[in-house]
mmCIF file of C-alpha atoms and ligand atoms in Angstrom:
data_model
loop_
_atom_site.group_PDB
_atom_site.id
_atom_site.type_symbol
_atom_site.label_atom_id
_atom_site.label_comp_id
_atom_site.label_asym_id
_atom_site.label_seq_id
_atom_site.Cartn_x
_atom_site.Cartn_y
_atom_site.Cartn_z
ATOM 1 C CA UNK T 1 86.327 116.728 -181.967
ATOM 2 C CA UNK T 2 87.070 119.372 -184.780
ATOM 3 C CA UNK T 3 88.275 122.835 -184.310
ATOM 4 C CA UNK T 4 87.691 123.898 -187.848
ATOM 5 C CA UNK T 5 85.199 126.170 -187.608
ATOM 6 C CA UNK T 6 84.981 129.402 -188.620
ATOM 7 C CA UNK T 7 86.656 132.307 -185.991
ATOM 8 C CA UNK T 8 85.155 135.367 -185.836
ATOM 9 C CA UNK T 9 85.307 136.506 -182.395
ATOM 10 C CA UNK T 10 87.975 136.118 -180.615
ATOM 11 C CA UNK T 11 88.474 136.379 -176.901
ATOM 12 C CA UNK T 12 91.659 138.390 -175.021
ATOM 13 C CA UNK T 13 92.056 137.399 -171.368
ATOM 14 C CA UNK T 14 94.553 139.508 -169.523
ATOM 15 C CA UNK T 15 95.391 142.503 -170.905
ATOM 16 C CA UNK T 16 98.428 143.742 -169.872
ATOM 17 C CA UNK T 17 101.715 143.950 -171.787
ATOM 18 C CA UNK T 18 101.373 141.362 -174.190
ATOM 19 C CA UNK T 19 97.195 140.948 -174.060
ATOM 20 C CA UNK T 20 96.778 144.292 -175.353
ATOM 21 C CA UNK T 21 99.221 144.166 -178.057
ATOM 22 C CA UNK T 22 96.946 140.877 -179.073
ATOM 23 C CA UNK T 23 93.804 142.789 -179.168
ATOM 24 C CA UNK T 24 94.891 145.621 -180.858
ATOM 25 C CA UNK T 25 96.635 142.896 -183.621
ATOM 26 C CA UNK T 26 93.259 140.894 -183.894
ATOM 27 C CA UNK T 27 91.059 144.200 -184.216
ATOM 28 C CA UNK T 28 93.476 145.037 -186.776
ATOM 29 C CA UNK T 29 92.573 141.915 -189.146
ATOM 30 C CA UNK T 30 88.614 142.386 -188.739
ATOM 31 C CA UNK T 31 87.710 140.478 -185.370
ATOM 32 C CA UNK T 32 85.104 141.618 -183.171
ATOM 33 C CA UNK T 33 87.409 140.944 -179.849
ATOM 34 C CA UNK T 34 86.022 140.676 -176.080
ATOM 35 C CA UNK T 35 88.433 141.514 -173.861
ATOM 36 C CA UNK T 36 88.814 141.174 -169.757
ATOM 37 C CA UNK T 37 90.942 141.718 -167.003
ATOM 38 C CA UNK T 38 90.345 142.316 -163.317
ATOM 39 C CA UNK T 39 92.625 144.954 -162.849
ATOM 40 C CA UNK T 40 91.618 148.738 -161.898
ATOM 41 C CA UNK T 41 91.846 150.666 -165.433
ATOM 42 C CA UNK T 42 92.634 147.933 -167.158
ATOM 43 C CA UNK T 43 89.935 149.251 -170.361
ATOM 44 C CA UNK T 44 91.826 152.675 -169.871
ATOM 45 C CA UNK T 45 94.628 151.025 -170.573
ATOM 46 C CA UNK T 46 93.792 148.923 -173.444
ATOM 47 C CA UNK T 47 92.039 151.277 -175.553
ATOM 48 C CA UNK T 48 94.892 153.856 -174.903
ATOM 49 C CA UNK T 49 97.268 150.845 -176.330
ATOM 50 C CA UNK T 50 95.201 150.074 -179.085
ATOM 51 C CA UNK T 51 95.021 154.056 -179.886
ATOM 52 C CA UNK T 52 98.942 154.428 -179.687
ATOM 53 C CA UNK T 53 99.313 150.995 -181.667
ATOM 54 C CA UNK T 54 97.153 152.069 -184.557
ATOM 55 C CA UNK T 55 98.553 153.975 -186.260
ATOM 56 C CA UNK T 56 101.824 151.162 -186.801
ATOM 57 C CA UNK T 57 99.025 148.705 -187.777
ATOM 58 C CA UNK T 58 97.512 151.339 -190.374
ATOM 59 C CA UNK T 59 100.702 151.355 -191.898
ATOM 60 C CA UNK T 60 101.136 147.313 -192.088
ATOM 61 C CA UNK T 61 97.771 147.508 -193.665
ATOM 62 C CA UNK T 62 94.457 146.726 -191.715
ATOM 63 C CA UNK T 63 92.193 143.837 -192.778
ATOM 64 C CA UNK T 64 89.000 144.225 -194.481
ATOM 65 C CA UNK T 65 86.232 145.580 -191.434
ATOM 66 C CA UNK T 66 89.169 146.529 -188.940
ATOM 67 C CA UNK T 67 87.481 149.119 -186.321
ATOM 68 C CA UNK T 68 88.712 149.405 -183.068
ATOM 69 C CA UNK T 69 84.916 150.229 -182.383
ATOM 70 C CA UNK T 70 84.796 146.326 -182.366
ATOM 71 C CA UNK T 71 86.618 145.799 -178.838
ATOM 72 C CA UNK T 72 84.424 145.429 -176.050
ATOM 73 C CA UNK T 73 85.478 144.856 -172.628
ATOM 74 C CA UNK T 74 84.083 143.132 -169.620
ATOM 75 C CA UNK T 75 85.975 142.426 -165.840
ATOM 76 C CA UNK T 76 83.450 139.120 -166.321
ATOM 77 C CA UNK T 77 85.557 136.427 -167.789
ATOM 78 C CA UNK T 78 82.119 134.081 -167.893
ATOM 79 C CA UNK T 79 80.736 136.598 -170.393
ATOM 80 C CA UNK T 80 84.004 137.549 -172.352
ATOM 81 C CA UNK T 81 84.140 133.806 -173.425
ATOM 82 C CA UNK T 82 80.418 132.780 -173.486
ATOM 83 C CA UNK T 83 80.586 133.107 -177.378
ATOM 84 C CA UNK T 84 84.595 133.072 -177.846
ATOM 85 C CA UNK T 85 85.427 130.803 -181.049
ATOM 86 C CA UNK T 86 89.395 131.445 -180.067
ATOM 87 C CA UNK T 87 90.360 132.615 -176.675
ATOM 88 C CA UNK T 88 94.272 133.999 -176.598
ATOM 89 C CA UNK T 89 95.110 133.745 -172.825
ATOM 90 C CA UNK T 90 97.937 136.372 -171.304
ATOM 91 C CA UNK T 91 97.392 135.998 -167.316
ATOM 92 C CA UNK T 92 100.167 136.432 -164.901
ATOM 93 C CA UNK T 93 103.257 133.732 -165.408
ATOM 94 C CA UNK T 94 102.467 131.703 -162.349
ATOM 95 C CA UNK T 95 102.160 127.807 -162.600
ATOM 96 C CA UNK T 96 99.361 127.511 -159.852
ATOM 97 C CA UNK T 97 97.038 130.356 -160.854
ATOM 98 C CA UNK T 98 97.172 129.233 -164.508
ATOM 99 C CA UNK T 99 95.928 126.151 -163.840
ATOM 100 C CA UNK T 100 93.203 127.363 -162.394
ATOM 101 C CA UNK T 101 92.732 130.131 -164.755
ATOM 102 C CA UNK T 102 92.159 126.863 -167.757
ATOM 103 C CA UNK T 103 90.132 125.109 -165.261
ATOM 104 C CA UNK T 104 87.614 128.404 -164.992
ATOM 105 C CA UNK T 105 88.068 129.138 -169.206
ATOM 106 C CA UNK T 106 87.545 125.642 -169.720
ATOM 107 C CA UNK T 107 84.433 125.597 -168.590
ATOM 108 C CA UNK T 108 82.956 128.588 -169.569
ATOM 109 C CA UNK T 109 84.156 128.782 -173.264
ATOM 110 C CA UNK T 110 82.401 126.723 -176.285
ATOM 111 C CA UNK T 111 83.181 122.978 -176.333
ATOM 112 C CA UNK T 112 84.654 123.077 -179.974
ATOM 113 C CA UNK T 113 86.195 126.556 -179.404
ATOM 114 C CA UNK T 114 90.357 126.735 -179.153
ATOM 115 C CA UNK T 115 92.501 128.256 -176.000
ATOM 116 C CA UNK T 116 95.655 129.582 -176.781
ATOM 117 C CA UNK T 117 98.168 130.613 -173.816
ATOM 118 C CA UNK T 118 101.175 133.015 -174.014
ATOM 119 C CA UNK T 119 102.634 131.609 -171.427
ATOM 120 C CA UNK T 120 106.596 131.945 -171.707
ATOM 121 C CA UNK T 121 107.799 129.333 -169.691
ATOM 122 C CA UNK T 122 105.283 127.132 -168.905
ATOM 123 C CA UNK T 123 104.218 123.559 -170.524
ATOM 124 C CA UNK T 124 100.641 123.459 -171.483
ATOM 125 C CA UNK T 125 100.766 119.665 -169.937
ATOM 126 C CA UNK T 126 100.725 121.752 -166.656
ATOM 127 C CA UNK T 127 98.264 124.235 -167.367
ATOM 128 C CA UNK T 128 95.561 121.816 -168.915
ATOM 129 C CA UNK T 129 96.027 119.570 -166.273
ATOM 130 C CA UNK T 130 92.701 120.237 -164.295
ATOM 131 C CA UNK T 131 90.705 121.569 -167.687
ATOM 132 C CA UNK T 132 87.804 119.021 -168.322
ATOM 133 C CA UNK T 133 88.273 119.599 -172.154
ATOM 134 C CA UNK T 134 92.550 119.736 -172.375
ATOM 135 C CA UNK T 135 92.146 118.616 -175.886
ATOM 136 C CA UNK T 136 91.566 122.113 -177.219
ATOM 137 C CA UNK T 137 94.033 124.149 -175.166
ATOM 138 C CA UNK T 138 97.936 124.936 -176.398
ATOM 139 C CA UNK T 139 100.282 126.757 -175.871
ATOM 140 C CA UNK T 140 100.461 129.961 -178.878
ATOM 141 C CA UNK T 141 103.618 131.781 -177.316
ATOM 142 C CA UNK T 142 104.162 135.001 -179.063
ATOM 143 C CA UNK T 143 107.039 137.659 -179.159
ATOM 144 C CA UNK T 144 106.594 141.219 -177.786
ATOM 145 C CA UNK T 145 104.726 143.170 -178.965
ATOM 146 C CA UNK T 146 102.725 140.277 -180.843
ATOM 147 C CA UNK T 147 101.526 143.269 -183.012
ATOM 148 C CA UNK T 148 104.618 143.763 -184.783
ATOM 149 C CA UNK T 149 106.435 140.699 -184.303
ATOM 150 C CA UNK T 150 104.868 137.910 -186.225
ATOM 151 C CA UNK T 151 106.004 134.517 -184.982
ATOM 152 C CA UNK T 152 103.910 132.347 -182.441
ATOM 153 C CA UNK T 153 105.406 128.941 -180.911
ATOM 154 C CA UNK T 154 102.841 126.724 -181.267
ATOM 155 C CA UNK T 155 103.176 123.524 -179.092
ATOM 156 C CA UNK T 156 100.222 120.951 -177.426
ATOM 157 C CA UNK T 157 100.769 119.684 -174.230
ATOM 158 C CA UNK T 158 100.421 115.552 -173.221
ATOM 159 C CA UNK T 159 96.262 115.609 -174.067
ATOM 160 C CA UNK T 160 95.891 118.282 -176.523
ATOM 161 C CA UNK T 161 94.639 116.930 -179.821
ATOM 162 C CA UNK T 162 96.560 117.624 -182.798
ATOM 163 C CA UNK T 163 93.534 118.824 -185.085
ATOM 164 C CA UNK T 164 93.612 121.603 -182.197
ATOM 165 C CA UNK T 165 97.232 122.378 -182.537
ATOM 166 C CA UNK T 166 96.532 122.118 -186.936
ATOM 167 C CA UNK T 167 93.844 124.482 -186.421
ATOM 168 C CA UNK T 168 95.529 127.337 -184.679
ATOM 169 C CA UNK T 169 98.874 126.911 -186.981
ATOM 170 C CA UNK T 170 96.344 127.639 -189.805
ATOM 171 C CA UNK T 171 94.447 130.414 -188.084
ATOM 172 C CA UNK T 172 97.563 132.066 -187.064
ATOM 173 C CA UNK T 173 98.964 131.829 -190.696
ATOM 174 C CA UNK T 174 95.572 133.097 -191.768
ATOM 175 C CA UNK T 175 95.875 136.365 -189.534
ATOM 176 C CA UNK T 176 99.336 137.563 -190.618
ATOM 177 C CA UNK T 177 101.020 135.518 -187.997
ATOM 178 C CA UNK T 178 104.496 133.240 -188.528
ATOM 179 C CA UNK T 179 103.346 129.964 -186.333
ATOM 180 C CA UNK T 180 106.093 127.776 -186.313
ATOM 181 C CA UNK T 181 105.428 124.220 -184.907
ATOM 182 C CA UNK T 182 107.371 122.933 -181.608
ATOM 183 C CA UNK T 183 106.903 119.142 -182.037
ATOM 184 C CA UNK T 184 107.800 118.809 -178.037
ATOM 185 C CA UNK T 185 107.356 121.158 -175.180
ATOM 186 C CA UNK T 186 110.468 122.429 -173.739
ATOM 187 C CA UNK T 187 111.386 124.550 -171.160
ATOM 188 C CA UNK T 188 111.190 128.474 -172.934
ATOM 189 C CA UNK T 189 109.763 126.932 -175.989
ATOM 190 C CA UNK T 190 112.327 127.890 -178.434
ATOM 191 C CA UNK T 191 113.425 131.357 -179.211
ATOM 192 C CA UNK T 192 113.646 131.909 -175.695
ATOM 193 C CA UNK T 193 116.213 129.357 -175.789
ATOM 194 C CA UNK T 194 117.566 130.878 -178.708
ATOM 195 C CA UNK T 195 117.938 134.473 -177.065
ATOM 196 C CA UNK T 196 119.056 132.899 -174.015
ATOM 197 C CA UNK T 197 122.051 130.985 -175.575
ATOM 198 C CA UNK T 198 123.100 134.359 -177.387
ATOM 199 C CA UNK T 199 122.984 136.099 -174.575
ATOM 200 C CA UNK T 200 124.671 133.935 -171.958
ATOM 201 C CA UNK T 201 127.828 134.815 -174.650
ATOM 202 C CA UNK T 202 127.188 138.330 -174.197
ATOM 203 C CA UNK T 203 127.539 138.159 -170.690
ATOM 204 C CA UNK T 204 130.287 136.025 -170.758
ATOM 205 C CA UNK T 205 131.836 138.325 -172.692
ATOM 206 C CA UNK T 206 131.656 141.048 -170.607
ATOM 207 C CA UNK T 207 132.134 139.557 -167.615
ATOM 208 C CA UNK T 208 135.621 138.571 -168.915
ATOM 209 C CA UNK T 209 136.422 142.639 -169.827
ATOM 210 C CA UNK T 210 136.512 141.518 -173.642
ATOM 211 C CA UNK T 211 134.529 144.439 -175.139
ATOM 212 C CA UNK T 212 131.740 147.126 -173.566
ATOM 213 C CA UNK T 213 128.214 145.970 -173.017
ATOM 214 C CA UNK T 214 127.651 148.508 -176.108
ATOM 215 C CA UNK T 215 130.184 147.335 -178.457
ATOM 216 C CA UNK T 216 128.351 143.732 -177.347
ATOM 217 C CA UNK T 217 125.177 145.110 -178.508
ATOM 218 C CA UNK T 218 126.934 146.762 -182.215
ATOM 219 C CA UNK T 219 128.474 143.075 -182.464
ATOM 220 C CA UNK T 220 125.504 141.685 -182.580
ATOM 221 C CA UNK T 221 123.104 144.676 -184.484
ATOM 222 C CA UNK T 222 125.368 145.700 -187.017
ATOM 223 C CA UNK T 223 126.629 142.470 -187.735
ATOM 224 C CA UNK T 224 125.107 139.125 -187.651
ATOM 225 C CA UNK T 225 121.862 140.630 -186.345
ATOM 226 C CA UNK T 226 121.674 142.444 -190.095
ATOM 227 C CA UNK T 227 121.431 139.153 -191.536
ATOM 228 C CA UNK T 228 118.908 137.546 -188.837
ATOM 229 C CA UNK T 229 116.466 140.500 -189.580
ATOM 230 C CA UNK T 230 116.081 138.914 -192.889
ATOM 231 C CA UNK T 231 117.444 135.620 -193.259
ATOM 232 C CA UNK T 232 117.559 132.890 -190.194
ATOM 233 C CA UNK T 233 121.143 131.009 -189.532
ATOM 234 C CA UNK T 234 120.921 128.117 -191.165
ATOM 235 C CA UNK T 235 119.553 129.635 -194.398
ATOM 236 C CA UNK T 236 122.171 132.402 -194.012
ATOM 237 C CA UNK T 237 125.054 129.645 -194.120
ATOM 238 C CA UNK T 238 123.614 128.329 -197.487
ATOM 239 C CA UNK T 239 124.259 131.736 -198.794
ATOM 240 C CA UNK T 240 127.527 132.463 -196.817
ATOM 241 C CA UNK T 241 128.717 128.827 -198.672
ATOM 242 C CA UNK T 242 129.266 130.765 -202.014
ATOM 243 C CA UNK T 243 128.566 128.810 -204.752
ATOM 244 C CA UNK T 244 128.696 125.313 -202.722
ATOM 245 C CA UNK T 245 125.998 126.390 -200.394
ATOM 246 C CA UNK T 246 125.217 124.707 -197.071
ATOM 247 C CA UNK T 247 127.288 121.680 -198.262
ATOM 248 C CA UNK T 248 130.302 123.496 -198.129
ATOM 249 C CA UNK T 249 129.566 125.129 -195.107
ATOM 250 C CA UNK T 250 129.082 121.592 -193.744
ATOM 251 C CA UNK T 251 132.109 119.877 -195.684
ATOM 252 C CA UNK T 252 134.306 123.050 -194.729
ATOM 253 C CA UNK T 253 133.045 125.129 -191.401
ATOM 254 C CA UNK T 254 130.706 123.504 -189.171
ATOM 255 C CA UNK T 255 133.616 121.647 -187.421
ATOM 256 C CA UNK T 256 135.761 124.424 -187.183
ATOM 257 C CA UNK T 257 132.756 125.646 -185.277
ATOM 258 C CA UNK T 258 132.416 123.343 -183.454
ATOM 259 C CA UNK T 259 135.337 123.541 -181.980
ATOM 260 C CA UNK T 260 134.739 126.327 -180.223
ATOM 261 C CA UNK T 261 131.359 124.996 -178.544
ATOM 262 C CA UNK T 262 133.889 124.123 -175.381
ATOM 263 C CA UNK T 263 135.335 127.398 -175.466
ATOM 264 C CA UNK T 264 132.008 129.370 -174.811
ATOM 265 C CA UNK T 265 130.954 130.699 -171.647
ATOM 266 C CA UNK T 266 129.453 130.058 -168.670
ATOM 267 C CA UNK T 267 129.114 133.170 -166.482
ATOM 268 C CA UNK T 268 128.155 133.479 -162.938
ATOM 269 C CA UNK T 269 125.840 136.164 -162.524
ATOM 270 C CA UNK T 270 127.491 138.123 -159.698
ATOM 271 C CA UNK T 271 126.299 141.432 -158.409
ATOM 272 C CA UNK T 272 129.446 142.971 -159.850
ATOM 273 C CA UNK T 273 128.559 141.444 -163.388
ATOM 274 C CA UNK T 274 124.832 142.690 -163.119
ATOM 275 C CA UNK T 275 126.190 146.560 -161.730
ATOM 276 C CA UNK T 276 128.356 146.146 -165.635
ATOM 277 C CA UNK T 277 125.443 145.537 -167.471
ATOM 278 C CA UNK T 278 123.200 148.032 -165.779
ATOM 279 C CA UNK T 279 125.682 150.725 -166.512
ATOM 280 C CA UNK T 280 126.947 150.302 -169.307
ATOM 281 C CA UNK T 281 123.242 149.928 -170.921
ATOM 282 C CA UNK T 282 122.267 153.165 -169.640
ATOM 283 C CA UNK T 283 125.616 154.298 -170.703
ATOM 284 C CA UNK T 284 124.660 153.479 -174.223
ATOM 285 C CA UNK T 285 121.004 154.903 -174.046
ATOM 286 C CA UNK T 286 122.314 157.949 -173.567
ATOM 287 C CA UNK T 287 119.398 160.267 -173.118
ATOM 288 C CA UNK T 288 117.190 158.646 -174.423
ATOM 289 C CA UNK T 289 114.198 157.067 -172.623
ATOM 290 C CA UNK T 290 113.207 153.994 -172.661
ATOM 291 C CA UNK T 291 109.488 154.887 -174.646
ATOM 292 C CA UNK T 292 111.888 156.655 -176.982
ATOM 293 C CA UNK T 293 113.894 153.836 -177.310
ATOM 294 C CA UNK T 294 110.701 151.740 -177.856
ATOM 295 C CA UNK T 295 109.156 153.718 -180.365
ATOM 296 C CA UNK T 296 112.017 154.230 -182.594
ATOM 297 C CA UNK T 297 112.988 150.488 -182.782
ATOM 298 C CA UNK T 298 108.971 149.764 -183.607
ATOM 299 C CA UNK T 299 109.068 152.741 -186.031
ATOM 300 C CA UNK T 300 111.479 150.620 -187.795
ATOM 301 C CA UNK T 301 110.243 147.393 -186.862
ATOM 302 C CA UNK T 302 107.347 148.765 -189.153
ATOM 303 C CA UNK T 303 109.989 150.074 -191.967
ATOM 304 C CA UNK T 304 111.745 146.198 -192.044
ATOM 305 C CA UNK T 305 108.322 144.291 -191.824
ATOM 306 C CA UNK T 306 107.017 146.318 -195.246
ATOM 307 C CA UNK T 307 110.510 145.640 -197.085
ATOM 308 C CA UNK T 308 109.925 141.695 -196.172
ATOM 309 C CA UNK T 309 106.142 142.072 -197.250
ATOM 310 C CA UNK T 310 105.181 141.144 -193.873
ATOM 311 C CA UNK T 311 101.601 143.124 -193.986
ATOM 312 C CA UNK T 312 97.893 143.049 -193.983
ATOM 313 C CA UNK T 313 95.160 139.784 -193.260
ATOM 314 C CA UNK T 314 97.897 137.108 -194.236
ATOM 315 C CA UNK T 315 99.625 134.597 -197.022
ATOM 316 C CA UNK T 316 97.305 132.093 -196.941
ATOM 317 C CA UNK T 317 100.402 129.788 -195.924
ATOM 318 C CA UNK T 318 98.723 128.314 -192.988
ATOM 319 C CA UNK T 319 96.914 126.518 -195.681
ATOM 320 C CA UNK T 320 100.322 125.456 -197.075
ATOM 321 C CA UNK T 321 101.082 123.675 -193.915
ATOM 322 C CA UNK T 322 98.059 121.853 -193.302
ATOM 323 C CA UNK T 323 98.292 120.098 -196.783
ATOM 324 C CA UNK T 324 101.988 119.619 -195.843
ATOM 325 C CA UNK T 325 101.300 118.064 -192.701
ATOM 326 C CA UNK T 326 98.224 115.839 -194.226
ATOM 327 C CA UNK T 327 95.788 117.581 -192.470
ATOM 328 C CA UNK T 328 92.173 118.070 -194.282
HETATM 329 N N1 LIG X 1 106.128 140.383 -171.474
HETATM 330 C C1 LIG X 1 106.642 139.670 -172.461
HETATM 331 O O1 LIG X 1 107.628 140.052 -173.095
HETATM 332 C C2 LIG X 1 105.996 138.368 -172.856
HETATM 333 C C3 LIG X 1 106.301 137.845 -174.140
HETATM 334 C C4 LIG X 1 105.634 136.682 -174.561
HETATM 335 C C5 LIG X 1 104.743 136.049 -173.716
HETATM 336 N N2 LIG X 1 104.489 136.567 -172.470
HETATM 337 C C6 LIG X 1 103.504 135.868 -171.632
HETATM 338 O O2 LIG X 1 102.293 136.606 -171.673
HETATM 339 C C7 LIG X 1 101.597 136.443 -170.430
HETATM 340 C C8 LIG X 1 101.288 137.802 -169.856
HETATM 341 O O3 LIG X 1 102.505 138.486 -169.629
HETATM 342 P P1 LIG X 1 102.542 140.080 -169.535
HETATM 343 O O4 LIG X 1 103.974 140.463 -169.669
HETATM 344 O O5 LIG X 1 101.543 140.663 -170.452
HETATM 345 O O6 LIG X 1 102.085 140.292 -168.020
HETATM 346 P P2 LIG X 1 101.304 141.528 -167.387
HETATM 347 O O7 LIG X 1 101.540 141.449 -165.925
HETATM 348 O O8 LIG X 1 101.639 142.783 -168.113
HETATM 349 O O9 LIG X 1 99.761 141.199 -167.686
HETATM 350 C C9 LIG X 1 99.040 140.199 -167.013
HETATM 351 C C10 LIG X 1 97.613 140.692 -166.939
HETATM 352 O O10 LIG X 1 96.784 139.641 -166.443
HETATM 353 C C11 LIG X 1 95.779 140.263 -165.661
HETATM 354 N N3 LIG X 1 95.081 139.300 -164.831
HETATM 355 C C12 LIG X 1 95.323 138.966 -163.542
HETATM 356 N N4 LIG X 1 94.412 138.069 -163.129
HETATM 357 C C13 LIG X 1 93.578 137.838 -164.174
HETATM 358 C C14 LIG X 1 92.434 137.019 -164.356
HETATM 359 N N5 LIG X 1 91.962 136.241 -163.393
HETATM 360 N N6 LIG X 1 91.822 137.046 -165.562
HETATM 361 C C15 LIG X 1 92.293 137.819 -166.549
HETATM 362 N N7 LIG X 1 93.366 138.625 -166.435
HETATM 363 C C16 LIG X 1 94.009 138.609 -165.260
HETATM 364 C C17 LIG X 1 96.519 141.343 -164.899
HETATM 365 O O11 LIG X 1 95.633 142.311 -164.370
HETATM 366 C C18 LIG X 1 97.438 141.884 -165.985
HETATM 367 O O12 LIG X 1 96.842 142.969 -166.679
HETATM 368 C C19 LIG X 1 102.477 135.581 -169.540
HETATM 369 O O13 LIG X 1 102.040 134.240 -169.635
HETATM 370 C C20 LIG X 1 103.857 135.735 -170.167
HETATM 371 O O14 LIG X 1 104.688 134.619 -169.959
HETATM 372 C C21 LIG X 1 105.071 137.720 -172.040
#
């Protein structure tokens, strides 16, 4: 089976946190988008999030017929993907009720039409294991809120076909999105892993009275973090080489490195370690809320995604990738 055909409406299911952050990203780029969710207000909700998230998308650049006139919503999941060419799933994280959940898409979305879960921590082996049609489903795991932040983990499970997996890399690339291919499912995907193995330092850290939870935080934001905004590690070490480049960082510093993996940290999460961190964030927030908080980091969120030119329908690089990986 092919997945190549054209996507113009897309299906949201779930639309909490992260599925309304979706829809309001897809209305953004010109898709007519279904939405549905059983919860009480959940269409409140959404359009209020869509409203708020607007105006941030406005100033990324919306695509050519972007309306937010173009969301419906239905609490019948039959209907919202009776006609779905892409479905972007965003149900509650719970191993048993997604597998349902695919089982009940599955059957009531188009044959030759994808399924794309934001699942965080689950394999799509396990979630397509009772679909009739697994071949189409994967797992598109995006970072919050997926309309701002543009990269999506894209990973198959065991019986999802690769044409499926090639086909949502593209769209994604198509829509603005920074897909990056997981060639094997793993526990968090990856930059959950990546997060998680910064952070278990941080804790570490803390826990062992080296520095405050906020001078953690500046160690990371006003330092390295910079960089990462902009440039990922291993391309950052190229330019941190000098003239030499990554070669001298390999000839030169990635033992030295190295040398320290055995010295990093291991922490036990104790309640004393947990009271720490607790305090000393809201130390640090000051008094500041947290929607305060949100807004001014997405306010320049906005500000850093221009400068990196980051905006509007998309770079045409999911084409780039198919080519590269000898797809038609
Ligand atoms: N929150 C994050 O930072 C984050 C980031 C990336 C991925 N994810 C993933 O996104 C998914 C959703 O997470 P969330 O944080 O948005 O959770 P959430 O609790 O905010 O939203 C889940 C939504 O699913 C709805 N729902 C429940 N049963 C449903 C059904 N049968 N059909 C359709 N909708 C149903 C709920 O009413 C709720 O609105 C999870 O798989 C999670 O792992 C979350």
């Amino acid at each position: 089976m092919s997945f190549d055909k054209p996507i113009g409406r897309i299906a949201v299911v779930g639309t909490g946190v992260i599925g309304a952050s979706w829809a309001a990203h897809f209305l953004a780029r010109g898709f007519d988008v279904v939405a549905t969710d059983p919860a009480p207000n959940a269409e409140t909700n959404l359009r209020t999030y869509v409203d708020e998230a607007w105006g941030a998308l406005t100033a990324l650049g919306l695509s050519p017929g972007a309306d937010r006139q173009r969301l419906a919503f239905t609490t019948s999941m039959k209907d919202a993907l009776a006609k779905a060419d892409f479905v972007q799933e965003n149900g509650p994280e719970r191993p048993d009720f997604k597998i349902q959940l695919y089982a009940d898409m599955d059957a009531a979305t188009p044959a030759d039409s994808l399924i794309a879960s934001s699942s965080s921590t689950l394999t799509m082996s396990v979630i397509q294991s009772k679909c009739a049609r697994p071949e189409r489903c994967l797992i598109g795991h995006p970072f919050n809120p997926p309309h701002l932040i543009p990269l999506v983990e894209v990973v198959g499970g065991v019986k999802t076909s690769p044409a499926a997996v090639q086909q949502a890399l593209a769209f994604y690339a198509s829509i603005g999105k920074k897909p990056i291919l997981l060639h094997k499912e793993m526990p968090g995907h990856v930059s959950n892993r990546l997060q998680t193995a910064l952070y278990r330092e941080v804790l570490y850290l803390v826990d062992q009275v080296v520095l405050s939870v906020a001078d953690a935080d500046d160690a990371v934001s006003w330092g390295p973090g910079l960089r990462w905004g902009l440039v990922g590690p291993s391309l950052q070490f190229h330019i941190g080489g000098g003239a030499g480049g990554i070669q001298h960082f390999i000839d030169q510093l990635v033992e030295p490195m190295a040398a320290l993996f055995g010295q990093l940290g291991n922490p036990i999460i104790t309640p004393e370690l947990k009271r720490k961190l607790s305090e000393g964030v809201l130390a640090e927030a000051g008094n500041r809320s947290v929607k305060q908080l949100a807004q001014d980091e997405n306010e320049k969120l906005v500000q850093l995604l221009r400068l990196r030119g980051q905006r509007g329908p998309g770079t045409g690089r999911g084409k780039e990738r198919l080519s590269a990986a000898g797809a038609s």
